Each structure stands twice: as C-alpha cells, then as structure tokens.
Short mmCIF file of C-alpha atoms and ligand atoms in Angstrom, two decimals:
data_model
loop_
_atom_site.label_atom_id
_atom_site.label_comp_id
_atom_site.label_asym_id
_atom_site.label_seq_id
_atom_site.Cartn_x
_atom_site.Cartn_y
_atom_site.Cartn_z
CA MET A 1 21.67 -22.26 -19.25
CA LYS A 2 18.35 -22.22 -21.04
CA ILE A 3 15.23 -21.48 -19.03
CA LEU A 4 11.69 -22.16 -20.17
CA ALA A 5 9.30 -19.97 -18.19
CA ILE A 6 5.52 -20.14 -17.86
CA GLU A 7 3.29 -17.28 -16.68
CA THR A 8 -0.49 -17.55 -16.35
CA SER A 9 -1.26 -15.39 -13.29
CA CYS A 10 -4.03 -13.37 -14.97
CA ASP A 11 -5.39 -13.27 -18.52
CA ASP A 12 -2.25 -13.70 -20.63
CA THR A 13 -0.89 -17.13 -21.51
CA CYS A 14 2.87 -16.57 -21.67
CA ILE A 15 5.85 -18.81 -22.35
CA ALA A 16 9.41 -17.63 -22.95
CA VAL A 17 12.78 -19.26 -23.54
CA LEU A 18 15.75 -17.35 -22.18
CA GLU A 19 19.42 -18.16 -22.60
CA ALA A 20 21.40 -16.88 -19.64
CA GLN A 21 25.07 -16.88 -18.85
CA ASN A 22 26.97 -14.70 -16.39
CA LEU A 23 24.18 -12.12 -16.29
CA ARG A 24 24.06 -11.98 -20.07
CA PHE A 25 20.61 -12.70 -21.40
CA LYS A 26 19.51 -13.70 -24.87
CA ILE A 27 15.78 -13.75 -25.54
CA LYS A 28 15.19 -16.88 -27.63
CA SER A 29 11.41 -16.53 -27.64
CA ASN A 30 8.76 -14.61 -25.73
CA ILE A 31 5.19 -15.56 -26.62
CA VAL A 32 2.18 -13.80 -25.11
CA SER A 33 -1.24 -15.07 -26.07
CA SER A 34 -3.61 -12.36 -24.92
CA GLN A 35 -7.19 -13.01 -23.89
CA VAL A 36 -8.07 -9.32 -23.98
CA LYS A 37 -10.71 -9.70 -26.69
CA LEU A 38 -12.48 -12.40 -24.73
CA HIS A 39 -12.62 -10.43 -21.47
CA ALA A 40 -13.31 -7.06 -23.12
CA LYS A 41 -16.96 -8.05 -23.46
CA TYR A 42 -17.22 -8.18 -19.68
CA GLY A 43 -14.99 -5.19 -18.91
CA GLY A 44 -12.74 -7.30 -16.67
CA VAL A 45 -11.16 -10.72 -16.25
CA TYR A 46 -13.36 -13.72 -15.52
CA PRO A 47 -11.12 -16.22 -13.67
CA THR A 48 -12.90 -19.42 -14.76
CA LEU A 49 -13.02 -18.27 -18.36
CA ALA A 50 -9.36 -17.27 -18.18
CA LYS A 51 -8.46 -20.68 -16.74
CA ARG A 52 -10.20 -22.49 -19.60
CA GLU A 53 -8.38 -20.32 -22.13
CA HIS A 54 -5.01 -21.00 -20.46
CA GLN A 55 -5.67 -24.74 -20.63
CA LYS A 56 -6.49 -24.43 -24.32
CA ASN A 57 -3.61 -22.07 -25.14
CA LEU A 58 -0.71 -23.50 -23.13
CA PRO A 59 0.17 -26.43 -25.45
CA ILE A 60 -0.07 -24.16 -28.51
CA VAL A 61 2.03 -21.39 -26.92
CA LEU A 62 4.63 -23.97 -25.78
CA LYS A 63 5.00 -25.29 -29.33
CA ARG A 64 5.44 -21.78 -30.69
CA ALA A 65 7.91 -20.76 -27.98
CA LEU A 66 10.07 -23.84 -28.54
CA LYS A 67 9.93 -23.57 -32.32
CA GLU A 68 10.85 -19.89 -32.28
CA ALA A 69 13.73 -20.61 -29.91
CA GLY A 70 15.07 -23.25 -32.33
CA SER A 71 14.02 -26.26 -30.19
CA PRO A 72 16.86 -25.81 -27.67
CA LYS A 73 17.85 -28.18 -24.88
CA ILE A 74 16.12 -26.73 -21.80
CA ASN A 75 17.87 -26.88 -18.39
CA LEU A 76 15.26 -25.39 -16.09
CA ILE A 77 11.52 -24.78 -15.98
CA ALA A 78 10.26 -21.67 -14.18
CA VAL A 79 6.66 -20.98 -13.32
CA THR A 80 4.71 -18.15 -11.68
CA VAL A 81 3.17 -19.51 -8.47
CA GLY A 82 1.59 -16.28 -7.19
CA PRO A 83 0.19 -13.81 -6.55
CA GLY A 84 -2.63 -13.85 -9.09
CA LEU A 85 -5.93 -15.48 -9.89
CA GLU A 86 -5.93 -18.88 -8.19
CA PRO A 87 -7.48 -20.99 -11.01
CA CYS A 88 -5.19 -19.36 -13.56
CA LEU A 89 -2.07 -19.88 -11.45
CA TRP A 90 -2.88 -23.56 -10.91
CA THR A 91 -3.26 -24.13 -14.64
CA GLY A 92 0.27 -22.86 -15.25
CA VAL A 93 1.70 -24.65 -12.22
CA ASN A 94 0.18 -28.02 -13.19
CA PHE A 95 1.33 -27.59 -16.78
CA ALA A 96 4.87 -26.77 -15.61
CA LYS A 97 4.96 -29.74 -13.22
CA ASP A 98 3.84 -32.16 -15.95
CA LEU A 99 6.41 -30.78 -18.33
CA ALA A 100 9.21 -30.87 -15.76
CA GLN A 101 8.45 -34.48 -14.87
CA LYS A 102 8.22 -35.56 -18.50
CA MET A 103 11.53 -33.85 -19.34
CA ASN A 104 13.07 -34.79 -15.98
CA LEU A 105 14.00 -31.16 -15.36
CA PRO A 106 14.16 -29.11 -12.16
CA ILE A 107 11.50 -26.51 -11.57
CA LEU A 108 11.65 -23.10 -9.95
CA PRO A 109 8.64 -21.27 -8.45
CA VAL A 110 8.58 -17.54 -9.22
CA ASN A 111 6.80 -14.67 -7.49
CA HIS A 112 4.96 -12.51 -10.01
CA ILE A 113 5.73 -9.22 -8.22
CA GLU A 114 9.42 -10.04 -8.02
CA ALA A 115 9.27 -10.83 -11.74
CA HIS A 116 7.81 -7.37 -12.48
CA ILE A 117 10.83 -5.91 -10.68
CA ALA A 118 13.31 -8.26 -12.37
CA THR A 119 12.07 -7.18 -15.83
CA ASN A 120 14.36 -4.25 -15.24
CA PHE A 121 17.39 -6.54 -15.32
CA ILE A 122 16.81 -8.12 -18.74
CA GLY A 123 19.49 -5.78 -20.01
CA GLY A 124 21.94 -7.85 -17.95
CA LYS A 125 24.69 -6.07 -16.11
CA SER A 126 22.72 -2.91 -15.50
CA LYS A 127 23.61 -0.84 -12.46
CA LYS A 128 21.96 -2.26 -9.38
CA ILE A 129 22.88 0.11 -6.59
CA LEU A 130 21.05 -1.04 -3.52
CA PRO A 131 18.92 -0.55 -1.50
CA ALA A 132 16.20 0.26 -4.01
CA VAL A 133 12.63 1.37 -3.62
CA CYS A 134 10.43 -0.45 -6.12
CA LEU A 135 7.01 0.78 -7.20
CA VAL A 136 5.05 -2.14 -8.64
CA VAL A 137 1.81 -1.00 -10.26
CA SER A 138 -0.39 -3.48 -12.07
CA GLY A 139 -4.00 -4.53 -12.47
CA GLY A 140 -3.89 -6.55 -9.26
CA HIS A 141 -1.26 -4.75 -7.16
CA THR A 142 0.10 -1.40 -6.12
CA GLN A 143 3.01 -1.83 -3.76
CA LEU A 144 6.08 0.02 -2.59
CA ILE A 145 8.81 -2.48 -1.83
CA LEU A 146 12.19 -1.94 -0.26
CA MET A 147 14.72 -4.18 -2.00
CA GLU A 148 17.92 -4.78 -0.07
CA ARG A 149 19.13 -7.33 -2.59
CA ILE A 150 17.57 -9.78 -5.02
CA GLY A 151 15.61 -12.11 -2.74
CA LYS A 152 15.39 -9.73 0.21
CA TYR A 153 12.35 -7.51 0.19
CA LYS A 154 10.09 -5.61 2.55
CA VAL A 155 6.66 -4.33 1.58
CA ILE A 156 6.57 -0.78 2.96
CA GLY A 157 3.23 0.26 1.52
CA GLN A 158 0.39 -0.99 -0.61
CA THR A 159 -3.10 -0.20 -1.74
CA ARG A 160 -5.83 -0.67 0.82
CA ASP A 161 -8.46 -1.32 -1.84
CA ASP A 162 -8.16 -1.15 -5.64
CA ALA A 163 -4.86 -1.31 -7.51
CA ALA A 164 -3.98 1.62 -9.79
CA GLY A 165 -4.46 -0.49 -12.93
CA GLU A 166 -7.76 -1.74 -11.59
CA CYS A 167 -8.83 1.88 -11.06
CA PHE A 168 -7.99 2.66 -14.70
CA ASP A 169 -9.89 -0.44 -15.84
CA LYS A 170 -12.98 0.41 -13.75
CA THR A 171 -13.10 4.11 -14.58
CA ALA A 172 -12.63 3.32 -18.30
CA ARG A 173 -15.62 1.05 -18.00
CA ILE A 174 -17.69 3.83 -16.41
CA LEU A 175 -16.71 6.13 -19.28
CA GLY A 176 -17.55 3.50 -21.88
CA LEU A 177 -13.94 3.06 -23.01
CA GLY A 178 -12.51 -0.37 -23.82
CA TYR A 179 -10.71 -2.95 -21.72
CA PRO A 180 -7.94 -2.84 -20.55
CA GLY A 181 -8.67 0.65 -19.32
CA GLY A 182 -5.10 1.86 -18.69
CA PRO A 183 -4.04 2.12 -22.34
CA ALA A 184 -7.50 3.45 -23.35
CA ILE A 185 -7.33 6.22 -20.75
CA ALA A 186 -3.74 7.06 -21.76
CA VAL A 187 -4.79 7.48 -25.41
CA GLU A 188 -7.62 9.88 -24.52
CA ALA A 189 -5.50 11.76 -21.96
CA ALA A 190 -2.80 12.35 -24.57
CA LYS A 191 -5.31 14.32 -26.65
CA TYR A 192 -6.00 16.77 -23.82
CA PRO A 193 -5.91 19.86 -23.53
CA GLU A 194 -7.56 20.01 -26.96
CA GLY A 195 -10.99 21.59 -26.46
CA VAL A 196 -10.16 23.39 -23.21
CA VAL A 197 -11.31 26.75 -24.48
CA SER A 198 -14.81 25.74 -25.48
CA ARG A 199 -15.94 23.22 -22.95
CA PRO A 200 -19.39 22.18 -24.18
CA TYR A 201 -20.51 21.29 -20.70
CA GLY A 202 -19.46 24.60 -19.18
CA ALA A 203 -18.53 22.90 -15.93
CA GLY A 204 -15.06 24.28 -15.37
CA LYS A 205 -12.07 22.12 -14.71
CA ILE A 206 -12.65 18.58 -13.52
CA GLN A 207 -10.84 18.13 -10.20
CA LEU A 208 -10.46 14.62 -8.81
CA PRO A 209 -9.05 13.75 -5.38
CA ARG A 210 -5.46 12.59 -4.79
CA PRO A 211 -6.32 9.93 -2.18
CA MET A 212 -4.00 9.61 0.83
CA ILE A 213 -1.33 11.76 -0.78
CA TYR A 214 -0.37 13.63 2.40
CA GLN A 215 -0.86 10.79 4.87
CA LYS A 216 2.21 9.75 6.82
CA ASN A 217 2.43 6.26 5.36
CA TYR A 218 3.28 4.59 2.08
CA ASP A 219 -0.16 3.12 1.45
CA PHE A 220 -2.51 3.93 -1.39
CA SER A 221 -6.25 3.93 -2.01
CA PHE A 222 -7.81 4.18 -5.44
CA SER A 223 -11.43 3.18 -4.91
CA GLY A 224 -12.38 6.76 -3.89
CA LEU A 225 -10.97 8.02 -7.17
CA LYS A 226 -13.19 5.58 -9.04
CA THR A 227 -16.25 6.73 -7.03
CA ALA A 228 -15.46 10.40 -7.74
CA VAL A 229 -15.36 9.62 -11.46
CA LEU A 230 -18.67 7.77 -11.21
CA TYR A 231 -20.38 10.70 -9.43
CA ASP A 232 -19.05 13.23 -11.91
CA PHE A 233 -20.11 11.12 -14.88
CA LYS A 234 -23.58 10.45 -13.47
CA LYS A 235 -24.38 14.13 -13.02
CA ARG A 236 -23.52 15.07 -16.63
CA ILE A 237 -26.14 15.42 -19.33
CA PRO A 238 -25.92 12.88 -22.21
CA GLU A 239 -24.35 15.34 -24.70
CA VAL A 240 -21.54 16.08 -22.27
CA LYS A 241 -20.93 12.39 -21.49
CA LYS A 242 -20.51 11.75 -25.19
CA SER A 243 -18.36 14.82 -25.92
CA LYS A 244 -14.70 14.38 -26.80
CA SER A 245 -13.58 17.28 -24.64
CA TYR A 246 -15.22 15.86 -21.50
CA MET A 247 -13.75 12.44 -22.16
CA ARG A 248 -10.26 13.80 -22.78
CA GLN A 249 -10.20 16.08 -19.77
CA MET A 250 -11.61 13.37 -17.53
CA CYS A 251 -9.05 10.79 -18.71
CA SER A 252 -6.21 13.25 -18.27
CA GLU A 253 -7.37 14.02 -14.72
CA ILE A 254 -7.80 10.33 -13.77
CA GLN A 255 -4.31 9.55 -15.04
CA GLN A 256 -2.75 12.58 -13.37
CA ALA A 257 -4.49 11.96 -10.04
CA ALA A 258 -3.06 8.44 -9.90
CA ILE A 259 0.39 9.57 -11.08
CA ASP A 260 0.56 12.38 -8.49
CA VAL A 261 -0.03 9.98 -5.61
CA LEU A 262 2.26 7.25 -6.98
CA ILE A 263 5.17 9.62 -7.55
CA HIS A 264 4.75 11.53 -4.28
CA LYS A 265 4.82 8.38 -2.16
CA THR A 266 7.63 6.75 -4.14
CA LEU A 267 9.95 9.73 -3.77
CA LYS A 268 9.09 10.06 -0.08
CA ALA A 269 9.85 6.37 0.50
CA ALA A 270 13.12 6.61 -1.45
CA ARG A 271 14.27 9.55 0.68
CA ASN A 272 13.14 8.18 4.03
CA PHE A 273 14.57 4.69 3.49
CA LYS A 274 17.82 6.17 2.16
CA ALA A 275 17.54 4.20 -1.06
CA LYS A 276 19.92 4.73 -3.94
CA THR A 277 17.78 3.43 -6.77
CA ILE A 278 14.13 3.72 -7.79
CA ILE A 279 12.64 0.85 -9.78
CA LEU A 280 9.32 0.92 -11.61
CA GLY A 281 7.47 -2.21 -12.72
CA GLY A 282 4.08 -3.75 -13.53
CA GLY A 283 1.59 -3.23 -16.35
CA VAL A 284 0.93 0.41 -15.40
CA ALA A 285 4.66 1.13 -15.84
CA ALA A 286 3.85 1.05 -19.58
CA ASN A 287 2.16 4.42 -19.02
CA LYS A 288 4.25 7.03 -20.80
CA GLU A 289 3.26 9.89 -18.49
CA LEU A 290 4.09 7.91 -15.33
CA ARG A 291 7.47 6.81 -16.72
CA GLU A 292 8.42 10.29 -17.90
CA GLN A 293 7.07 12.32 -14.98
CA LEU A 294 8.84 10.03 -12.51
CA ARG A 295 12.06 10.35 -14.51
CA LYS A 296 11.83 14.15 -14.56
CA ARG A 297 11.11 14.40 -10.83
CA ILE A 298 14.07 12.14 -9.99
CA GLU A 299 16.39 14.09 -12.28
CA LYS A 300 15.28 17.37 -10.73
CA GLU A 301 14.90 16.50 -7.06
CA MET A 302 17.17 13.49 -6.54
CA PRO A 303 19.80 13.54 -9.28
CA SER A 304 22.09 11.06 -7.52
CA PHE A 305 19.42 8.33 -7.76
CA VAL A 306 19.52 5.57 -10.36
CA TYR A 307 16.18 5.10 -12.10
CA HIS A 308 15.18 1.78 -13.66
CA VAL A 309 12.10 1.39 -15.82
CA PRO A 310 11.48 -1.62 -18.07
CA ASP A 311 11.09 -1.40 -21.84
CA GLN A 312 7.48 -0.51 -22.51
CA LYS A 313 6.93 -3.85 -24.24
CA HIS A 314 8.04 -5.78 -21.15
CA CYS A 315 5.83 -3.99 -18.59
CA THR A 316 2.62 -5.97 -18.96
CA ASP A 317 2.62 -9.66 -18.12
CA ASN A 318 5.12 -11.84 -19.95
CA ALA A 319 7.17 -14.94 -19.17
CA LEU A 320 10.49 -13.32 -19.93
CA MET A 321 10.44 -11.60 -16.57
CA THR A 322 9.64 -14.96 -14.96
CA ALA A 323 12.69 -16.46 -16.66
CA VAL A 324 15.00 -13.62 -15.58
CA THR A 325 13.85 -13.98 -11.97
CA ALA A 326 14.46 -17.73 -12.15
CA TYR A 327 18.00 -17.13 -13.36
CA TYR A 328 18.79 -14.91 -10.39
CA ARG A 329 17.32 -17.55 -8.07
CA ARG A 330 18.62 -20.59 -9.98
CA LYS A 331 20.18 -22.15 -6.87
CA GLU A 332 16.68 -22.70 -5.50
CA LYS A 333 15.60 -25.10 -8.23
CA THR A 334 14.07 -28.39 -7.14
CA LYS A 335 12.98 -31.74 -8.47
CA ASN A 336 10.42 -32.05 -5.70
CA TRP A 337 7.74 -31.26 -8.23
CA LYS A 338 4.97 -32.24 -5.82
CA ASN A 339 5.91 -29.40 -3.46
CA ILE A 340 5.27 -26.64 -5.98
CA LYS A 341 1.98 -24.97 -5.17
CA ALA A 342 0.07 -21.94 -6.43
CA ASP A 343 -0.72 -19.24 -3.89
CA ALA A 344 -3.08 -16.46 -4.98
CA ASN A 345 -2.02 -14.20 -2.09
CA LEU A 346 1.70 -14.85 -2.11
CA ARG A 347 3.72 -11.92 -0.80
CA ILE A 348 7.12 -10.91 -2.07
CA ASP A 349 8.55 -11.04 1.46
CA GLN A 350 7.21 -14.56 2.10
CA LYS A 351 8.97 -17.91 1.74
CA TYR A 352 7.35 -20.17 -0.83
CA GLY A 353 8.36 -23.77 -1.24
CA ARG A 354 12.00 -22.75 -1.30
CA GLU A 355 14.96 -23.64 0.82
CA THR A 356 16.06 -20.02 1.12
CA CYS A 357 14.48 -16.64 0.70
O1 KG4 B 401 1.00 -6.41 -14.89
P1 KG4 B 401 -0.23 -6.53 -15.68
O2 KG4 B 401 -0.09 -6.91 -17.15
O3 KG4 B 401 -1.19 -7.60 -15.04
C1 KG4 B 401 -1.30 -7.77 -13.66
O4 KG4 B 401 -0.38 -8.34 -13.07
O5 KG4 B 401 -2.30 -7.24 -13.13
O6 KG4 B 401 -1.01 -5.15 -15.56
C2 KG4 B 401 -2.21 -4.95 -16.21
C3 KG4 B 401 -2.70 -3.56 -15.88
C4 KG4 B 401 -4.12 -3.29 -16.35
O7 KG4 B 401 -4.87 -2.78 -15.29
C5 KG4 B 401 -3.94 -2.26 -17.46
O8 KG4 B 401 -5.02 -1.36 -17.56
C6 KG4 B 401 -2.67 -1.56 -17.02
O9 KG4 B 401 -1.86 -2.57 -16.50
N1 KG4 B 401 -1.96 -0.91 -18.14
C7 KG4 B 401 -1.78 0.42 -18.24
C8 KG4 B 401 -1.12 0.64 -19.47
N2 KG4 B 401 -0.92 -0.57 -20.07
C9 KG4 B 401 -1.44 -1.50 -19.24
N3 KG4 B 401 -2.11 1.43 -17.41
C10 KG4 B 401 -1.80 2.67 -17.81
N4 KG4 B 401 -1.19 2.97 -18.97
C11 KG4 B 401 -0.82 1.99 -19.83
N5 KG4 B 401 -0.20 2.31 -20.96
ZN1 ZN B 402 1.45 -8.51 -13.70
#
C-alpha cells in the first residue's frame, strides 16, 4: 500500500509518500519545507505565522512529494492530529480532509509523539522486544513512555515545565546563538574543551544544576536550567560574554546537564519497569552526544537491552514517521472525514477519533 502522510504540528511543512508491504518500507518521497529562517528572527516559533506558511507551502510540498514519488496511486492519507500548535495542526488536518474527500480515500489520524517513536521502525523488521521504555525529547515534549506494544502506551514521566529542546532553544537565545538552539549549542559544545587552560574570565568551571535528577519519579524540569544560564550570563562582563571559551564551556555544560538527567531517568525507568528495549526519539535525539552517551551507558550497564535510535536525518519533524505510524495502525483508517479533529494536547495514551487504541 502507498501512504501519503502530512505533518504540520510545528514549523515544518512535511509530506511523504511511503510504500509499505509486510513491514517492508520504501521511501518514495520525504519533503520537509522548513520555516526556520522565518522564525529565527524571533528566536522561536510564532504559531499564526507558522500557520500562514503551512497554508502557503502545503500545495507546493504536495506537488513535489507526488512528483518525486513518481505520481503513484495513493491508498491512504495519514495526518498528524496532535499534539502540537493548534493552528498549525488544523491547517494540516483540513488539508488532509480536503484531499481525502477529493480522492475518495480513507484517512488516518496520527499522534505526533507515537510517530517520533515509530521513526525507529522505518528500517522495517527491526527487533522490537517489548516492553520498551521510550524517551521522546523534542522542542515541545520530554516524556518517558512505557510501550507494551504498538498502540499501547503509558506515560510514566514528563517535564513539568520546559521541554529539553525548548531549554536548548531558550538558552541559545540568551547566549545570542541562532535558532533552533539545539544544533547551535551542539556545534559550540563540540569545540570544548578548547581554551580550558586560559579562561579569559577566570571564573573557574561553569557548573549548572541537574534538575530533579535524584528525585524518586520519572519527571523532568528544565526551566531552572535556563534560569541558571541566564544568571550566569548576566553576571559576566561583556568581554567574557563574547569570548569563544566562555561560549563553548557554557554550551558544553548546558548540553551535558540535560543529557545527564535524561539518561539517568531513562535507565532507571528501564530497570524498574523491567523493559527489554530502550527507544530514543524526537528532534533532540539528533544530538550526537545524547545518542552516543546513551548507547555507551546501555552497553556498559545493561548489555542485554536493545537500543533503538533513529537515523539522525529522521529525528526532527518529518512526515515519513507519520506514514510509518499509519501503516502500523492501518486497520483504524476511516472515511468519516468529518470526525478527524486536531488536538493540541493529545496524549499518546489517549483515544482519538479511533475505534481502537
Ligand atoms: O521534534 P522536533 O523537530 O519538533 C517538535 O516536535 O518540537 O524537535 C525540535 C527540537 C528543537 O528544540 C531543536 O532545538 C532540537 O529539537 N534539536 C536538537 C538538535 N537538533 C534539533 N537538540 C539538540 N541537538 C541537536 N542536534
Ligand atoms: Zn516533533
């Protein structure tokens, strides 16, 4: 079957065509039209601006996706219905409904968080030894999810304030780095420890907090980390703020503080819930240090565990992951187009316009 998937939950307009048969996937096209340049000016995503861009981009991206896929006969339309930015989600949902009605095709609503997990299964018949503990880290979410099977999830922990990606975006803004902040911080962090010996600011090692790391729960909090960065930055003299060595050490510490908490809680959850697999997903999963440090810790401390991490290029938002999720849930397709609704706060363990969950 050929699935056309649409994803507009945040600031990327994405359409993909996926050919799927017996858990074998062939990527026919995967178009991502990024709005990064537009939002960079503001240091974050403006929902109404993003919505307008999606409306403008969707028809163009659709044409490209179909052309690149060789204008195939589509069998199913999948669309992200949540969670995400409400105006952006609705733009994609309405576009998908129109298209499905015009082509007389069934439609399948997809949860964006589940899609970040399912990115791991693009390779097809990869080992899925369940239960799994999934760490989904993006610009809007930081969640630990227990996956008993595809379609059966339990959120066991989540951030109480900012998401990890949001923390990177906000701290990068404080430091005057570009948007999105995650990749910008990673680039600077990779250059550390250059300049350790002669710190121009003579302030010793920057030490940021590891919020909630030893608390007996699986929740996170990243807004305190952002505030700590702000205080440290504010107290520095202008020459220090502008110095490469300050920037590099600070970025390395921000990244490591977040990674320490994410890994600690993930491993603890995997042990305590007697999981067999650890799955990483979401835009922040593109972070090389997070991917590698998690891998090393699993290999060292829990060698019997299976570790899934998506290809770096499939971590940030794309419609391919929406299509893969739709394939796994293909039985839930519907022609009741009217019933498909966007839900900005949709949870992965919640039923949404489906017969089964
Ligand atoms: O999943 P995603 O594309 O969108 C949401 O669903 O939110 O995630 C975007 C987030 C942004 O906060 C961005 O800064 C972060 O992922 N990100 C990274 C990296 N690439 C993207 N964070 C750390 N390291 C990266 N290499
Ligand atoms: Zn995402």
